[in-house]
CSV table of C-alpha atoms in Angstrom, one decimal:
chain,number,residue,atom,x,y,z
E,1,UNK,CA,68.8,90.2,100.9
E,2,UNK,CA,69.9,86.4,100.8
E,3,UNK,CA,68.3,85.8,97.4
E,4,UNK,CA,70.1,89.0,96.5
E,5,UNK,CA,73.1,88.0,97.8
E,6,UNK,CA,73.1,84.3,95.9
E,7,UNK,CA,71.9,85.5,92.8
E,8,UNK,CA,75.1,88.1,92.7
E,9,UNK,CA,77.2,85.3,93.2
E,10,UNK,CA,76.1,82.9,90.6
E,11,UNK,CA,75.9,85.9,88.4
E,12,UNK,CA,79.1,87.0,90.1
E,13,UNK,CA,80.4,83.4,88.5
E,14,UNK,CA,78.7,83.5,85.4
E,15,UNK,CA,80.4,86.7,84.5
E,16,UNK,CA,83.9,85.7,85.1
E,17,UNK,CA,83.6,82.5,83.4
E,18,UNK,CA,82.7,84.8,80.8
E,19,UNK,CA,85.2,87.3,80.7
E,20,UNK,CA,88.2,84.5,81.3
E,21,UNK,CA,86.8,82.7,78.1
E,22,UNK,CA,86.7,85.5,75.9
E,23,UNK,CA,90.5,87.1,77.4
E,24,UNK,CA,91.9,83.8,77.0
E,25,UNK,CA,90.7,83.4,73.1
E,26,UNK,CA,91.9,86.9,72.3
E,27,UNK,CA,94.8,87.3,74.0
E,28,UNK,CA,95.9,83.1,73.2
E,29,UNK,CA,95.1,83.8,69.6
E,30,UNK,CA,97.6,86.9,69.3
E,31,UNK,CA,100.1,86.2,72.3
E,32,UNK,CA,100.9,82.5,71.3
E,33,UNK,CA,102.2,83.5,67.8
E,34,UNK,CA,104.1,86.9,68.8
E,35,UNK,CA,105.9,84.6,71.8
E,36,UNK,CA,107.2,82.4,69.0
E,37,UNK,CA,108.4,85.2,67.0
E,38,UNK,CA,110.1,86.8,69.5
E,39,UNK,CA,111.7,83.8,70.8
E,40,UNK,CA,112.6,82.2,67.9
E,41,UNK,CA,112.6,85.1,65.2
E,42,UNK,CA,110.9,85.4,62.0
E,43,UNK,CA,112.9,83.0,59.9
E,44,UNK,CA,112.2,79.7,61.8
E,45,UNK,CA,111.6,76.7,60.0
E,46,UNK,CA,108.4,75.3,60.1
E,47,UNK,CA,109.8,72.4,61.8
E,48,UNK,CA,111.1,74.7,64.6
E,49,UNK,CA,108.0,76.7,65.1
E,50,UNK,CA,105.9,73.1,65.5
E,51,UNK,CA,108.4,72.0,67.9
E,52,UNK,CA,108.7,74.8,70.0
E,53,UNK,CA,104.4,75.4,69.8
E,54,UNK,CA,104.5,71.4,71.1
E,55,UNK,CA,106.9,72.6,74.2
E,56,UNK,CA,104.8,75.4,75.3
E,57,UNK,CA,101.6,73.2,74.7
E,58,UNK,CA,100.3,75.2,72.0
E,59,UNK,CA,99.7,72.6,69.6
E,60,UNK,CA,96.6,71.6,71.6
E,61,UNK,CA,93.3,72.1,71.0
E,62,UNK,CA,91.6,75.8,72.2
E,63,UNK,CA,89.2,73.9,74.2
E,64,UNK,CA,91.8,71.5,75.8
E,65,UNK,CA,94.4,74.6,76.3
E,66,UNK,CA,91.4,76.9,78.4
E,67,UNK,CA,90.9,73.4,80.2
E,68,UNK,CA,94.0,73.3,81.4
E,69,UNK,CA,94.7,76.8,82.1
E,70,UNK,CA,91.3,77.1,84.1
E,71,UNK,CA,91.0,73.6,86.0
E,72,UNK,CA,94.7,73.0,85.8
E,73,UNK,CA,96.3,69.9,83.5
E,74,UNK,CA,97.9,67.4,86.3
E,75,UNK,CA,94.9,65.6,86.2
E,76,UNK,CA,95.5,65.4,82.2
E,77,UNK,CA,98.9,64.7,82.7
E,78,UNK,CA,98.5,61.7,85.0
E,79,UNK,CA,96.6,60.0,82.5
E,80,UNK,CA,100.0,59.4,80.1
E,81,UNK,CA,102.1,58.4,83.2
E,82,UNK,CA,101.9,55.4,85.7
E,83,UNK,CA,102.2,57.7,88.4
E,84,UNK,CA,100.4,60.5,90.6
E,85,UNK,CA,102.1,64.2,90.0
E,86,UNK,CA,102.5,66.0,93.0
E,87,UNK,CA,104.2,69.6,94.3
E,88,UNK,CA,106.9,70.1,96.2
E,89,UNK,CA,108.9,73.6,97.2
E,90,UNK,CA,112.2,74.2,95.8
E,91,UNK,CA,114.3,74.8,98.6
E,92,UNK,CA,116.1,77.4,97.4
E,93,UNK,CA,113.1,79.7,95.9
E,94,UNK,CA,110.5,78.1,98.0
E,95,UNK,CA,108.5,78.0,94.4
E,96,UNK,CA,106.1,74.8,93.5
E,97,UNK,CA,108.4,72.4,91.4
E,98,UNK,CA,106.4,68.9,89.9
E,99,UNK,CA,107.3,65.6,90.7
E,100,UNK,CA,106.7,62.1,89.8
E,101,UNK,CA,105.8,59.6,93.2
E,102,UNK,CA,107.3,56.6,92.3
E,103,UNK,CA,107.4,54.2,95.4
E,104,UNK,CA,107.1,56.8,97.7
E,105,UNK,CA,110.3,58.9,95.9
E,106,UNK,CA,109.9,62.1,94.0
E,107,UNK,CA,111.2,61.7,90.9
E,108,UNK,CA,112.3,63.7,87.7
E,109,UNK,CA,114.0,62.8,84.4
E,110,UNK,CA,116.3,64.2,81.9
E,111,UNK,CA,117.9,62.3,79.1
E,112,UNK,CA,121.5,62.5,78.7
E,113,UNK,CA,122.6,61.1,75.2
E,114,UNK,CA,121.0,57.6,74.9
E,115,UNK,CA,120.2,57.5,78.9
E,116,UNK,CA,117.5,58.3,80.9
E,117,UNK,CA,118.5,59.8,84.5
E,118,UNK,CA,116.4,60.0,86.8
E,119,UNK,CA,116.8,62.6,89.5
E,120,UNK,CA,115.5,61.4,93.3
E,121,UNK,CA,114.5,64.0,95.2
E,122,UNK,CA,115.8,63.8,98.8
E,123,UNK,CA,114.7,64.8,102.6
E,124,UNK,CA,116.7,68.5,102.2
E,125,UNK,CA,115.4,69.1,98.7
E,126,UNK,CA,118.5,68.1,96.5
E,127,UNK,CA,118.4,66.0,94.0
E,128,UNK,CA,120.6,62.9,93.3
E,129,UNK,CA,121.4,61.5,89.8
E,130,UNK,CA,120.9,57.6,88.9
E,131,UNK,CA,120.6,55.7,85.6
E,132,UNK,CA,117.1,54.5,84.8
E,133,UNK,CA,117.3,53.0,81.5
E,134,UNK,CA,114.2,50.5,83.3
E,135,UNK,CA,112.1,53.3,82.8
E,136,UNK,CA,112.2,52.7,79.2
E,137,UNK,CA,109.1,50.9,77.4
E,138,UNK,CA,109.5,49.3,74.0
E,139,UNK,CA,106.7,50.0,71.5
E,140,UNK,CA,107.9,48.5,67.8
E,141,UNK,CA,111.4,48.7,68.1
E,142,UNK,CA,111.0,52.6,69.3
E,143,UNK,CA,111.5,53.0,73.2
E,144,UNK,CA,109.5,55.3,74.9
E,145,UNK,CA,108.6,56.9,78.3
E,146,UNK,CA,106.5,59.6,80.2
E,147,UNK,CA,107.9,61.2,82.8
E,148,UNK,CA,108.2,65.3,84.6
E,149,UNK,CA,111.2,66.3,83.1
E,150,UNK,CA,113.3,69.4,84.7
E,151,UNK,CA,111.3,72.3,83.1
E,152,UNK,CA,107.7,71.4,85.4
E,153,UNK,CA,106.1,69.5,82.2
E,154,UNK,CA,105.2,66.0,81.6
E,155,UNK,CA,107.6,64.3,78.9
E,156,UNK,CA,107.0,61.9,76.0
E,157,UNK,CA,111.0,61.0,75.7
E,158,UNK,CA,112.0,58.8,72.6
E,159,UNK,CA,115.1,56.8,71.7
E,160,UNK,CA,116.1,54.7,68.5
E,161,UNK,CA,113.1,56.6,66.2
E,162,UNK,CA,115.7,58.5,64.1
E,163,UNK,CA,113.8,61.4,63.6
E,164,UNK,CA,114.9,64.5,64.7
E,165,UNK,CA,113.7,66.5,67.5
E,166,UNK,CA,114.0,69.8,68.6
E,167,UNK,CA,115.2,71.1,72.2
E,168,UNK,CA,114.8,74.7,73.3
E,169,UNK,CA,118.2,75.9,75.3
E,170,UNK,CA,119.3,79.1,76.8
E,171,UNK,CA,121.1,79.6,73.0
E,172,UNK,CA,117.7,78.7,70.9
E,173,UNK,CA,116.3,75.3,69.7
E,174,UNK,CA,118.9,72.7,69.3
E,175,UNK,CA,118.4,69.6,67.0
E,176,UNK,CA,119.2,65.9,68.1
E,177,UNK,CA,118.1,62.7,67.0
E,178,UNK,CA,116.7,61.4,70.7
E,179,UNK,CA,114.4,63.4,73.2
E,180,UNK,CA,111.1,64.7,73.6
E,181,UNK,CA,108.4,64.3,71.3
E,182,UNK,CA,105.5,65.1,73.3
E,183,UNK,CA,104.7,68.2,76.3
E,184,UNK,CA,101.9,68.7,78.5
E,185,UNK,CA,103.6,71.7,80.6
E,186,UNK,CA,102.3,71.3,84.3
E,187,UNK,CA,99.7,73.8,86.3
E,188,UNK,CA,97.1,73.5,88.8
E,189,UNK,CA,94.9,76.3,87.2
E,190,UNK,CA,93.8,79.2,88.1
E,191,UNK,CA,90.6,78.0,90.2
E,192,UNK,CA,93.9,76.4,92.7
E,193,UNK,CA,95.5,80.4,92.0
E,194,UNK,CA,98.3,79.0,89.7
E,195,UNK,CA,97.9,80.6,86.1
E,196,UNK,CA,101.1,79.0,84.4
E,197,UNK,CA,104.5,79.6,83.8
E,198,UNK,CA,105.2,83.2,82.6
E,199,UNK,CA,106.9,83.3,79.3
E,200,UNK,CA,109.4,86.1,79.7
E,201,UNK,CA,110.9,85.3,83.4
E,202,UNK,CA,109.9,81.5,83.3
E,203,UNK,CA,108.4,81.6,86.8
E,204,UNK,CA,105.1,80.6,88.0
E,205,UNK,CA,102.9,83.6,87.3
E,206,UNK,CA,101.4,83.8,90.5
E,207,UNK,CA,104.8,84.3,92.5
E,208,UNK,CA,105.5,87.1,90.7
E,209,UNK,CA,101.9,88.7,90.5
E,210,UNK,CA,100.9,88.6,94.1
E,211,UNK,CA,103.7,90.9,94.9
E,212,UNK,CA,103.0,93.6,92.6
E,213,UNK,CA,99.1,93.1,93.3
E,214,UNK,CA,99.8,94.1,96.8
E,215,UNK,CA,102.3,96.7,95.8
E,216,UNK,CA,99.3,98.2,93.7
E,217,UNK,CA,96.7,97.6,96.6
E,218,UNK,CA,98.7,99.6,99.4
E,219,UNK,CA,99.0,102.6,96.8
E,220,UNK,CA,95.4,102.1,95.8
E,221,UNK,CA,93.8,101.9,99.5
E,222,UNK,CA,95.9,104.9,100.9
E,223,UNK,CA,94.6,106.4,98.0
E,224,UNK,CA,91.0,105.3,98.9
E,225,UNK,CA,91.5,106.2,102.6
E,226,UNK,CA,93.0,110.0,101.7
E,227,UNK,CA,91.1,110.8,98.5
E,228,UNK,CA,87.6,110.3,99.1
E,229,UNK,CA,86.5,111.7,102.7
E,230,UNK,CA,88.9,114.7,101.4
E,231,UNK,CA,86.6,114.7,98.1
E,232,UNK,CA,83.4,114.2,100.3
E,233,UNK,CA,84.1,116.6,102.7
E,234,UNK,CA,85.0,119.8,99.8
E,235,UNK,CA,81.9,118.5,97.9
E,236,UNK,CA,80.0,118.9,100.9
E,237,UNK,CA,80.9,122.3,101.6
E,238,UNK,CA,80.7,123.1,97.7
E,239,UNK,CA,77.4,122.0,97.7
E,240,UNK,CA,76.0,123.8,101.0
E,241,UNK,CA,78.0,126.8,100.1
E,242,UNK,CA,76.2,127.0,96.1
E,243,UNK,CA,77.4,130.0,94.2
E,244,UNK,CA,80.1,131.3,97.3
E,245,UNK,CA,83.6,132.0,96.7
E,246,UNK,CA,84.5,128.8,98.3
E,247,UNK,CA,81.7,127.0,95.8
E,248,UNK,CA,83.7,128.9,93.0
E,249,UNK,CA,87.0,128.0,94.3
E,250,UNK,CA,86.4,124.4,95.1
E,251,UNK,CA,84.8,123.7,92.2
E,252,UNK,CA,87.3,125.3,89.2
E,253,UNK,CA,90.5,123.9,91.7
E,254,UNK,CA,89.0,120.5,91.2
E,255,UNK,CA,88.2,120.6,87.6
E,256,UNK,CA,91.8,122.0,87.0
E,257,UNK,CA,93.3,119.0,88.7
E,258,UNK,CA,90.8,116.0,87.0
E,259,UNK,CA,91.2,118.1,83.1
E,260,UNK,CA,95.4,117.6,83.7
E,261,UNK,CA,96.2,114.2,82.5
E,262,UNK,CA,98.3,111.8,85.3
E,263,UNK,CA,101.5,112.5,83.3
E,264,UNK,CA,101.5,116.0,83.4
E,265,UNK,CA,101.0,116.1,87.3
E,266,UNK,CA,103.4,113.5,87.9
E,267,UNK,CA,106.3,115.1,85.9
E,268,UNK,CA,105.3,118.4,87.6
E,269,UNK,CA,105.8,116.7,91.3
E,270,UNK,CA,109.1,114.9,90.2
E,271,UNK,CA,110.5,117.9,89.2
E,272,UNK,CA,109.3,120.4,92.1
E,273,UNK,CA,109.3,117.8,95.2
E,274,UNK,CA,111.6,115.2,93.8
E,275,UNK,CA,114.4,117.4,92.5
E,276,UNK,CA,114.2,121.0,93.0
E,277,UNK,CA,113.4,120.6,96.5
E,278,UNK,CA,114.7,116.9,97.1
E,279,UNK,CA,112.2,116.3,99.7
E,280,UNK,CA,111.1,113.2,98.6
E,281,UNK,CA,112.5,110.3,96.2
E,282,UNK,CA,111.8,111.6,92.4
E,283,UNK,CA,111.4,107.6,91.4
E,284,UNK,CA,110.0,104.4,93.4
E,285,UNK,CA,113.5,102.5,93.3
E,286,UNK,CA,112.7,99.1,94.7
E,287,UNK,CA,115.7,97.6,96.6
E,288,UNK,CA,114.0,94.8,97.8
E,289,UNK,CA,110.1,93.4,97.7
E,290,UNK,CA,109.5,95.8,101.6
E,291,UNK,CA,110.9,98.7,100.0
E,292,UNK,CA,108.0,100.4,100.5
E,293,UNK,CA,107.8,99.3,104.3
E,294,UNK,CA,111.7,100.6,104.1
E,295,UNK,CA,111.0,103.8,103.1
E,296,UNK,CA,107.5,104.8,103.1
E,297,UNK,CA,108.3,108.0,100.8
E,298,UNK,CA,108.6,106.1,98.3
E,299,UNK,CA,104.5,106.7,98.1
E,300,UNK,CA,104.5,110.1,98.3
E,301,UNK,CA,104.6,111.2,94.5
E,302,UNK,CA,102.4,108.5,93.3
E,303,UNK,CA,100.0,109.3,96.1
E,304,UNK,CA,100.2,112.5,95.7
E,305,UNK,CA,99.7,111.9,91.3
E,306,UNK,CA,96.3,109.9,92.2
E,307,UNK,CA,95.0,112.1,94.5
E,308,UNK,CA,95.1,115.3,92.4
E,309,UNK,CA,93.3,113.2,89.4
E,310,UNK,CA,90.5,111.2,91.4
E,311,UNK,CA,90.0,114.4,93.8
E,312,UNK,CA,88.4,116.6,91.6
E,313,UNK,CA,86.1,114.0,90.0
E,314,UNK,CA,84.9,113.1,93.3
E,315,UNK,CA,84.2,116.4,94.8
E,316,UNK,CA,82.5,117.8,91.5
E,317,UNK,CA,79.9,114.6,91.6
E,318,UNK,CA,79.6,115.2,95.5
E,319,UNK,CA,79.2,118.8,95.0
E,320,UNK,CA,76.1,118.2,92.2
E,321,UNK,CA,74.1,115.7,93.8
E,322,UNK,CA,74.3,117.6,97.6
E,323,UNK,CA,73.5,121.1,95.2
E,324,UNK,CA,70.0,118.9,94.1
E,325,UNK,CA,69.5,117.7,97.2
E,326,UNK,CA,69.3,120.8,99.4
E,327,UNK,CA,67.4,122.2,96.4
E,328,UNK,CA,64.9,119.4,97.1
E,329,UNK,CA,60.9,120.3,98.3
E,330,UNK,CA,61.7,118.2,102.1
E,331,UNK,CA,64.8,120.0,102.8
E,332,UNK,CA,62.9,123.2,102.2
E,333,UNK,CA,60.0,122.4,104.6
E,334,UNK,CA,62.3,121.3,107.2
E,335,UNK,CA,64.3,124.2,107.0
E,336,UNK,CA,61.0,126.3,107.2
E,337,UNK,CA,59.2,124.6,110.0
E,338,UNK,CA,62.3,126.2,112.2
E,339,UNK,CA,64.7,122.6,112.2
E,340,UNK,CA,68.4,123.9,113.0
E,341,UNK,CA,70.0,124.0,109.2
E,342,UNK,CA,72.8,121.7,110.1
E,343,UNK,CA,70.5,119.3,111.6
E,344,UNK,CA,68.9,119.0,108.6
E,345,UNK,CA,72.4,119.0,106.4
E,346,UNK,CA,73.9,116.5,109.0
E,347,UNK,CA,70.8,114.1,109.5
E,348,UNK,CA,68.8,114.3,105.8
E,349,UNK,CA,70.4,115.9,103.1
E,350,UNK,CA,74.0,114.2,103.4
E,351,UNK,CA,72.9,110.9,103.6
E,352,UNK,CA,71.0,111.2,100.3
E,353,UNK,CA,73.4,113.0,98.7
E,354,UNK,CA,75.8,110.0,99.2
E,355,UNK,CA,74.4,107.7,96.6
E,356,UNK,CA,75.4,109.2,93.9
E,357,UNK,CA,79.0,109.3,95.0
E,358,UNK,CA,79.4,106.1,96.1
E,359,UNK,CA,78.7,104.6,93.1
E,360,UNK,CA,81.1,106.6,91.1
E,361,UNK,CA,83.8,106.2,94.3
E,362,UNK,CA,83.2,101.6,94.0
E,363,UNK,CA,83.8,102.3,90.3
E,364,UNK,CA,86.8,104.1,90.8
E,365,UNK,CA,88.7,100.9,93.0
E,366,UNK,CA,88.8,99.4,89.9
E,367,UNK,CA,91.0,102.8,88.2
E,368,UNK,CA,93.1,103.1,91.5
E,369,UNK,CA,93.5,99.0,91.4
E,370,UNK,CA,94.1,98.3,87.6
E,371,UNK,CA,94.2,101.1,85.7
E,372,UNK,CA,96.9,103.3,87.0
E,373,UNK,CA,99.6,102.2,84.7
E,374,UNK,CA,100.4,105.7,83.5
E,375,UNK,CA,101.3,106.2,87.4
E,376,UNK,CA,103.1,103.9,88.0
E,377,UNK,CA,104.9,104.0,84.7
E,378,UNK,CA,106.0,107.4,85.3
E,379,UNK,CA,107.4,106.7,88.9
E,380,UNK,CA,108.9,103.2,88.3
E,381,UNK,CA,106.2,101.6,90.8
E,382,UNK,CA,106.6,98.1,90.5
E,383,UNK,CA,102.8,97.5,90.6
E,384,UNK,CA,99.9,95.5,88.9
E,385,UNK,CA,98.9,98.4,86.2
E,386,UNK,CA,102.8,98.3,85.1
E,387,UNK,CA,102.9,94.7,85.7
E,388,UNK,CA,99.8,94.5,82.9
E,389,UNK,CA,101.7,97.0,80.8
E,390,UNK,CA,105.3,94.7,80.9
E,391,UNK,CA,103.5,91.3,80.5
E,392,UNK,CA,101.7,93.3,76.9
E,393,UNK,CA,105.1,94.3,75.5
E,394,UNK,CA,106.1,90.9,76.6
E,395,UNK,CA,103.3,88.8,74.7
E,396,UNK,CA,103.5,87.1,78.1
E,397,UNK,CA,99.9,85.6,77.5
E,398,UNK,CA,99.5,83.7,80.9
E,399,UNK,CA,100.8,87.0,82.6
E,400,UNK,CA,98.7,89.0,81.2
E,401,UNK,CA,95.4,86.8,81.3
E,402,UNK,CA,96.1,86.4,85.2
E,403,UNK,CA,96.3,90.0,85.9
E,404,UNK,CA,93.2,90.8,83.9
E,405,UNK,CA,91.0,88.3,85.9
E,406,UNK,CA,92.5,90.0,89.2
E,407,UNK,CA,91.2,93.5,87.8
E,408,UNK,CA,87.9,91.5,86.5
E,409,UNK,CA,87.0,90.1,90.2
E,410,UNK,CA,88.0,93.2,91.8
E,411,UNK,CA,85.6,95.0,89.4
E,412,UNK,CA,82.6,92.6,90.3
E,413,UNK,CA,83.4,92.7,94.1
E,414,UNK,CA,83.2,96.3,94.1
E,415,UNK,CA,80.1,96.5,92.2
E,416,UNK,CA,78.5,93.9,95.1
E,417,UNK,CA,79.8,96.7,98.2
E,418,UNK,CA,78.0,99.6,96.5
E,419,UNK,CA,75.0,98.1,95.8
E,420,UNK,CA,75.0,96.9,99.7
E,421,UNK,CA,76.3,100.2,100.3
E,422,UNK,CA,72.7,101.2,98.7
E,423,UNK,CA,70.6,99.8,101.6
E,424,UNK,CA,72.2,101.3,104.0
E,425,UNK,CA,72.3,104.8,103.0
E,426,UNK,CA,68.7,104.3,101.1
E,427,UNK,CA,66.4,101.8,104.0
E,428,UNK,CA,63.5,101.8,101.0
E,429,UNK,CA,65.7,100.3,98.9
E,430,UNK,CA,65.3,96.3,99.4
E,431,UNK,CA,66.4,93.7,97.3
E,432,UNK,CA,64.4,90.6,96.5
């Protein structure tokens, strides 16, 4: 079990380095180009498209770009300053903001015509303004400087080059003759949880995944907890009860419900329970991040949605594999040497009949984790699967990469439980 248990893990490792290499070349490849599209239109200038490609750190090499979004790019970073990078909370969000330590003061910079100000961070998180034209290094007549600037990125600023520069505002790219020539934008990577800077709300990706991820995993786990010993138990009694009215009944109730897609049932519950009979809310209108702590009903449609679709799949793969195992030549001879039936249904043939099942129930975490975005679409519930959807439309590339690797390791993890799951229900199974 222990060599078992290492091997999945390295393998476990293996595969996600995998997977996160081939996401982030597919989806960089696409996403980066469609971001600058969308930001800056169709019609940008060459010039604007390089400028804005250097501020999002796009201009980099693929290698150096998976680097950084992997192992993070501080440590990069530090290498064009003369001093450490560090973290510290805003005090209003409570998000990571990055900070020069110079002399044992957090520092940022902006530039403010030809001046560099420098912003020193104080004990209650504001910031105060002071001139720090020191800062500046000359290098051929052209003064230069690294620094964090305001946006979490580390800064090549420039004065008395001449050439023109680019800066992207709330109203588009603006051209000046001083300012940044050079970004590295600032992230610890996603081995320290911190995937970037999200494109379309410009907050750090893992502040605003981590919510919907545990939105998604309440709605997945009381869908766990509810659908399967329900499915268990009817395919159970389907299977003991083979060729019966209730084997009949069970059996075309539950294909009815898989063969109707998770649109059609949803719609049909919003219109009977959420506005015909107003019994619970037709949509999942989030107020506030609890909302669902609020006002628990808010679960009841989409609940209700995913168990009418995973039920039947469940009970009809239950149903088969306890059909072949009561049909097996042990049951049989226990049965005829005189053993009490449910003894034998309770102690031999439900135990087997559970492998099956359990494989297809670990496999289906990962469609009640990541891939109910038609479910949640239909009832507004802020989760990961329409969190995944949002980030697409978006092009948000470090959004979308994130919440794919959440859905990846969840995927792996599972696998791992069933096939522990395996031993126990199986004791001649062993793993070398």
């Amino acid at each position: 079990m222990a060599r078992f248990l290492v091997r999945s893990i390295v393998s476990t490792i293996v595969t996600i380095l995998f997977v996160s290499i081939v996401l982030f070349v597919l989806l960089d490849a696409v996403g980066s180009e469609r971001v600058i599209n969308r930001v800056l239109g169709v019609f940008a200038t060459a010039e604007q498209r390089a400028s804005f490609k250097n501020q999002l750190g796009l201009d980099e090499p693929i290698w150096i770009r998976y680097s950084d979004w992997l192992l993070g790019s501080d440590w990069r970073a530090e290498g064009y300053t003369e001093y450490d990078i560090v973290t510290a909370a805003n005090p209003t969000t409570g998000e990571s903001q990055w900070w020069a330590e110079v002399d044992g003061q957090l520092m940022r910079w902006r530039l403010e015509g030809e001046d560099l100000i420098a912003l020193i961070r104080q004990e209650d998180g504001t910031t105060v303004p002071q001139t720090a034209n020191e800062f500046w290094q000359s290098d051929g007549g052209v003064e230069t400087f690294w620094g964090v600037d305001t946006e979490n990125r580390v800064v090549l600023w420039q004065r008395g080059g001449g050439e023109p520069v680019y800066v992207i505002t709330e109203a588009g790219l603006r051209q000046e003759g001083d300012g940044p020539r050079d970004y590295i934008p600032l992230r610890k990577g996603m081995v320290r949880l911190d995937p970037g800077i999200s494109s379309e709300t410009r907050r750090p990706v893992a502040v605003t995944l981590l919510p919907r991820l545990r939105n998604t995993l309440i709605l997945a786990g009381l869908a766990f907890v509810f659908i399967m010993p329900l499915a268990l138990l009817l395919g159970i009694i389907a299977g003991i009860n083979e060729g019966k009215f209730a084997d009949r009944f069970i059996s075309i109730t539950s294909l009815a419900a898989t063969a109707t897609p998770e649109f059609v049932t949803g719609i049909f519950l919003i219109l009977i329970l959420g506005i015909w009979l107003s019994v619970v809310p037709a949509v999942a209108l989030f107020t506030s991040a609890d909302a669902i702590f609020e006002d628990p009903t808010l679960l009841v449609l989409p609940l209700l949605t995913l168990t009418a679709v995973e039920l039947g799949y469940i009970v009809r793969m239950t149903r088969a594999s306890m059909v072949e195992v009561m049909g097996t030549s042990y049951i049989r001879t226990a049965i005829i040497k005189g053993m009490p039936y449910w003894r034998v249904v309770f102690r031999h043939a439900i135990r087997n009949a559970l492998m099956a099942p359990i494989t297809i129930m670990m496999l289906h975490v990962n469609y009640l984790v990541g891939g109910v975005v038609v479910v949640e679409a239909i009832f507004g519930y802020p989760g990961l699967g329409k969190y995944i959807y949002d980030s697409a439309i978006a092009s948000d590339t470090n959004a979308v990469i994130a919440a794919a690797m959440v859905t990846v390791i969840i995927a792996i993890a599972t696998r791992i439980i069933g096939d522990l799951a395996y031993t126990y229900l199986n004791p001649r199974i062993r793993y070398a």
